[in-house]
Amino acid sequence: MVSRSEKYVVPGEASLMITTEYKKDALESSYPRHFFTEILCSKQVEVSEDLSQAFHAKVPSAHGELLRLAEQDAKRLKTATDLIAGTIGLRFHRQFVIEVINENFFAMRTADDYAFNQFGPGLEVLDGISLNSNGAEILHQLLEGVGQATPEAQELGAAALAWLLRAWRERDNISKFTALFIPIEIILAGYGDDPNKEKEKQEEATQIRNLLATHGGSEANDLLAFFNRIMGQQRLSLASRFEEMAKQAQIDGWEADVVAFKRFNSIRNKLLHRGEQQVQLVISVGQNIEEETRQLEDIAERYVSWALFRDGAVYQSRWRPLRNKRQGEKIEQ
């Protein structure tokens, strides 16, 4: 099964929503390749006689019930496909598994007949936008200001914005979720480093090192090495530094942003450090991965904007109202 669509639905223009071609024999497919790696992971289940008869009679409701049973074991089946596909790519060649053409659940009726469901590519519905004369003037002033910034500020801005650009283009929600943390980490680099407190801490650390060197005896070197490792871990956590920045920024709703960011940071750590691909990107009941990634994107955009321009003004009508303000008034861009 091969599905095609455009990436975006553009207001006022004809857009290809989705086209699907299904060929039972892969050799008949119009897909522009001549080799396919097909991985099937299956399990046997027992169902009632009535459901079995309805399924073999090709009753649609029975199809749905059997496919629902397959979806209940999705994690286990997906783990098996990842293990097999990864082994093929690692031990033979990545090109055997480089492009995912299709993934779906199926229920076998006979050796050559089955029911299946379909998952097509996602599309983003774009906003209808335009740049009026007022917005053009503001853009001119804004870019002039960027050009007059110090080289250090420009370098910081470029580093953070490069990752935002990458996150905006990313279609995979897990990759997008992870990428959105990097611009936040970049702008948080200077937080948690109070010069006065740092000086006091270093003076106290020096006193402790002197005590260990004088009274540590034969274990002095080991104790000093252990103490130095602890001191190297004393910097504020990412979540604590974000809270410090949010308190300073005082953007509307900053308290909720702090709570949400702690949760997102915990999810990110599980993804990066334990490889939990099935981690639930959920804050409250009813939210899905796409919605939560948008919430993190909202946080990243507002605080990167505040760090670079000190106003937190961001226009993003996909999931929030116009927040841009200039001298206390709303602006149109």
C-alpha positions as MATLAB code, in Angstrom:
seq = 'MVSRSEKYVVPGEASLMITTEYKKDALESSYPRHFFTEILCSKQVEVSEDLSQAFHAKVPSAHGELLRLAEQDAKRLKTATDLIAGTIGLRFHRQFVIEVINENFFAMRTADDYAFNQFGPGLEVLDGISLNSNGAEILHQLLEGVGQATPEAQELGAAALAWLLRAWRERDNISKFTALFIPIEIILAGYGDDPNKEKEKQEEATQIRNLLATHGGSEANDLLAFFNRIMGQQRLSLASRFEEMAKQAQIDGWEADVVAFKRFNSIRNKLLHRGEQQVQLVISVGQNIEEETRQLEDIAERYVSWALFRDGAVYQSRWRPLRNKRQGEKIEQ';
ca = [
       0.000    0.000    0.000;
       1.422    3.365   -1.020;
      -0.099    6.676    0.117;
       0.835   10.089   -1.204;
      -0.212   13.585   -0.243;
       1.094   17.125   -0.146;
       2.649   18.333    3.096;
       0.281   21.279    3.491;
      -3.301   22.298    2.876;
      -3.073   25.878    1.563;
      -6.126   28.137    2.060;
      -7.799   29.092   -1.200;
      -5.785   26.632   -3.271;
      -6.393   23.083   -4.461;
      -4.353   20.646   -2.369;
      -3.813   16.935   -2.812;
      -5.276   15.496    0.388;
      -4.316   11.848   -0.096;
      -4.165    9.172   -2.781;
      -3.712    5.506   -1.960;
      -2.754    2.611   -4.203;
      -3.029   -0.964   -3.000;
      -1.526   -3.910   -4.848;
      -1.591   -7.381   -3.399;
       1.426   -8.221   -5.546;
       4.198   -5.706   -4.807;
       5.595   -6.181   -8.306;
       2.502   -4.408   -9.668;
       3.023   -1.312   -7.506;
       3.774    2.008   -9.172;
       6.145    2.934   -6.344;
       9.407    4.029   -8.040;
      11.533    1.242   -6.583;
      11.951   -2.435   -7.390;
      12.847   -3.886   -3.997;
      10.720   -3.989   -0.845;
      11.512   -5.260    2.635;
       8.299   -6.540    4.189;
       8.184   -7.429    7.884;
       5.097   -9.147    9.305;
       4.744   -9.704   13.049;
       1.705  -11.716   14.085;
       0.087  -13.388   17.091;
      -2.677  -15.954   17.449;
      -5.829  -14.971   19.320;
      -8.984  -16.809   20.321;
     -12.337  -15.164   19.611;
     -15.947  -16.206   19.888;
     -17.501  -18.403   17.223;
     -19.895  -15.608   16.229;
     -17.060  -13.139   15.712;
     -15.053  -15.698   13.755;
     -17.960  -16.454   11.434;
     -18.661  -12.757   10.884;
     -14.994  -12.103   10.152;
     -14.808  -14.883    7.562;
     -18.052  -13.570    6.069;
     -16.250  -10.203    5.674;
     -18.614   -8.263    7.927;
     -16.993   -4.781    8.404;
     -17.745   -4.630   12.142;
     -15.914   -7.926   12.624;
     -12.924   -6.537   10.748;
     -12.814   -3.639   13.169;
     -13.009   -5.880   16.213;
     -10.111   -8.090   15.080;
      -7.987   -5.078   14.163;
      -8.745   -3.570   17.574;
      -7.249   -6.695   19.167;
      -4.111   -6.194   17.080;
      -3.870   -2.549   18.145;
      -4.043   -3.571   21.815;
      -0.720   -5.376   21.344;
       0.804   -2.543   19.277;
       3.788   -1.938   21.568;
       4.886   -5.574   21.509;
       4.440   -5.897   17.744;
       6.210   -2.586   17.079;
       9.108   -3.674   19.278;
       9.468   -6.829   17.180;
       9.455   -4.915   13.884;
      12.023   -2.409   15.187;
      14.285   -5.259   16.305;
      14.069   -7.023   12.947;
      14.356   -3.894   10.770;
      17.244   -2.553   12.851;
      19.118   -5.837   12.625;
      18.737   -5.902    8.838;
      19.944   -2.310    8.515;
      22.847   -2.767   10.924;
      24.147   -6.130    9.756;
      23.399   -5.852    6.009;
      22.712   -2.310    4.777;
      20.605    0.619    5.968;
      19.119    1.046    2.488;
      17.098   -2.138    2.983;
      15.085   -0.317    5.686;
      15.825    3.373    5.088;
      12.314    4.456    4.018;
       9.088    3.417    5.750;
       6.536    3.045    2.945;
       3.638    1.795    5.013;
       2.728    0.549    8.489;
      -0.629   -0.969    9.341;
      -2.406   -3.638   11.365;
      -3.886   -6.682    9.653;
      -6.001   -9.705   10.541;
      -5.466  -12.940    8.598;
      -8.570  -14.649    7.235;
      -6.790  -17.307    5.178;
      -3.247  -17.782    3.950;
      -3.753  -15.195    1.203;
      -6.701  -13.120    2.413;
      -6.749  -10.564    5.204;
      -8.393   -7.424    6.525;
      -6.254   -4.373    7.204;
      -6.452   -0.747    8.225;
      -4.682    2.228    6.726;
      -2.586    5.083    8.097;
      -1.835    7.874    5.663;
       0.654   10.742    5.983;
      -0.299   13.772    8.049;
      -1.079   17.160    6.516;
      -0.761   20.584    8.098;
      -3.516   23.098    7.445;
      -1.802   26.435    6.854;
      -3.121   29.839    7.855;
      -4.062   32.424    5.269;
      -1.388   35.080    5.828;
      -0.246   38.325    4.241;
       2.150   41.124    5.102;
       0.539   44.572    5.148;
       2.349   47.901    5.044;
       2.387   48.208    8.830;
       3.937   44.772    9.176;
       6.498   45.532    6.458;
       7.627   48.644    8.348;
       7.885   46.721   11.624;
       9.880   43.986    9.886;
      12.247   46.622    8.461;
      12.822   48.111   11.920;
      13.214   44.700   13.505;
      15.880   43.516   11.066;
      17.732   46.823   11.378;
      17.873   46.226   15.124;
      19.122   42.676   14.622;
      21.866   43.998   12.344;
      23.008   46.457   15.022;
      23.271   43.812   17.742;
      26.664   42.735   19.047;
      28.384   39.772   17.356;
      27.888   37.764   20.554;
      24.135   38.451   20.574;
      23.856   37.614   16.879;
      25.710   34.338   17.427;
      23.414   33.410   20.315;
      20.332   34.284   18.268;
      21.521   32.336   15.238;
      22.238   29.238   17.352;
      18.791   29.238   18.983;
      16.849   30.165   15.847;
      18.614   27.537   13.718;
      17.132   24.847   15.948;
      13.696   26.459   15.914;
      13.843   26.429   12.114;
      14.725   22.742   12.207;
      11.901   21.970   14.639;
       9.351   23.851   12.497;
      10.260   21.688    9.488;
      10.220   18.397   11.379;
       7.231   16.119   10.682;
       7.956   13.398   13.249;
       6.532   14.417   16.630;
       9.185   12.682   18.749;
      12.025   14.302   16.769;
      10.247   17.673   16.874;
       9.659   17.349   20.619;
      13.356   16.652   21.213;
      14.574   19.382   18.846;
      12.483   22.050   20.600;
      14.547   21.659   23.779;
      17.819   22.725   22.182;
      16.931   26.415   21.585;
      15.620   26.547   25.165;
      18.880   25.061   26.470;
      20.850   27.602   24.437;
      19.051   30.607   25.936;
      19.287   29.111   29.446;
      23.085   28.861   29.270;
      23.575   32.058   31.289;
      21.117   31.278   34.088;
      22.052   29.863   37.462;
      25.485   31.543   37.409;
      25.215   34.404   39.917;
      28.798   35.772   40.099;
      28.573   36.650   43.818;
      27.142   33.297   44.839;
      29.609   31.499   42.596;
      32.527   33.310   44.268;
      31.255   32.362   47.740;
      30.791   28.749   46.669;
      34.326   28.532   45.277;
      35.798   30.006   48.471;
      33.926   27.463   50.602;
      34.979   24.652   48.266;
      38.615   25.707   48.600;
      38.366   25.512   52.397;
      36.908   21.993   52.179;
      39.662   20.898   49.794;
      42.289   22.202   52.226;
      40.704   20.239   55.071;
      40.603   17.056   52.989;
      44.220   17.487   51.906;
      45.373   18.143   55.505;
      43.330   15.567   57.414;
      42.398   13.009   54.735;
      45.437   10.861   55.360;
      46.069    8.076   52.853;
      42.609    8.593   51.321;
      43.069   12.324   50.689;
      43.452   12.005   46.937;
      40.361    9.790   46.564;
      38.308   12.114   48.789;
      39.408   15.159   46.805;
      38.524   13.470   43.512;
      35.089   12.533   44.874;
      34.494   16.072   46.154;
      35.498   17.588   42.815;
      33.022   15.329   41.010;
      30.254   16.497   43.340;
      31.172   20.135   42.795;
      31.004   19.598   39.046;
      27.365   18.551   39.419;
      26.255   21.564   41.450;
      24.845   23.632   38.587;
      21.105   24.210   38.639;
      19.017   21.728   36.686;
      17.502   22.729   33.346;
      14.038   22.934   34.913;
      15.333   25.185   37.734;
      17.079   27.480   35.265;
      13.910   27.698   33.169;
      11.955   28.660   36.287;
      14.513   31.368   37.043;
      14.168   32.760   33.512;
      10.355   32.557   33.600;
      10.233   34.504   36.872;
      12.432   37.180   35.335;
      10.417   37.333   32.098;
       6.994   37.499   33.814;
       5.213   36.507   30.588;
       1.481   35.952   31.090;
       0.954   32.431   32.389;
       4.592   31.892   33.346;
       3.669   29.825   36.413;
       1.838   27.290   34.215;
       4.792   27.331   31.809;
       7.114   26.299   34.657;
       4.888   23.368   35.611;
       4.540   22.247   31.991;
       8.261   22.549   31.294;
       9.158   20.339   34.264;
       6.908   17.646   32.857;
       8.291   18.059   29.337;
      11.856   17.944   30.638;
      11.118   14.678   32.436;
       9.716   13.210   29.201;
      12.730   14.415   27.222;
      15.127   12.825   29.727;
      13.326    9.494   29.438;
      13.541    9.664   25.656;
      17.232   10.589   25.577;
      18.651    8.650   28.491;
      16.492    5.524   28.589;
      15.271    5.340   25.001;
      11.619    5.039   26.000;
      10.010    5.458   22.580;
       6.594    4.607   23.981;
       6.748    7.331   26.650;
       3.396    9.031   27.000;
       3.590   12.661   25.903;
       0.558   13.547   27.993;
      -0.020   16.282   30.564;
      -3.790   16.026   30.962;
      -6.533   13.730   29.790;
      -7.554   14.371   26.199;
      -4.273   15.786   24.920;
      -2.344   13.875   22.273;
       1.252   13.983   21.121;
       0.603   16.653   18.479;
      -1.115   18.959   20.968;
       1.614   18.580   23.562;
       4.372   19.166   21.031;
       2.549   22.366   20.065;
       2.475   23.417   23.714;
       6.229   22.885   24.006;
       6.669   24.741   20.701;
       4.623   27.616   22.130;
       6.885   27.762   25.193;
      10.053   27.586   23.087;
       8.898   30.365   20.758;
       7.787   32.750   23.506;
      10.892   32.388   25.678;
      13.382   32.413   22.816;
      11.608   35.572   21.624;
      11.873   37.074   25.107;
      15.559   36.122   25.446;
      16.451   37.695   22.081;
      14.052   40.674   21.947;
      12.923   41.050   25.576;
       9.198   41.229   24.793;
       8.019   37.644   24.342;
       5.884   38.746   21.359;
       5.145   35.880   18.990;
       2.435   35.531   16.392;
       1.281   31.947   15.973;
      -2.429   31.580   15.230;
      -2.301   27.807   14.878;
      -3.142   27.287   18.551;
      -3.300   30.612   20.359;
      -4.639   34.122   19.769;
      -2.546   37.039   18.609;
      -0.150   37.866   21.425;
       1.999   40.464   19.709;
       1.953   43.814   21.429;
       3.919   46.943   20.757;
       3.799   49.730   23.347;
       0.704   48.133   24.916;
      -1.302   47.887   21.675;
      -2.007   44.942   19.387;
      -0.338   45.056   16.024;
      -1.159   43.466   12.682;
       1.686   41.851   10.745;
];
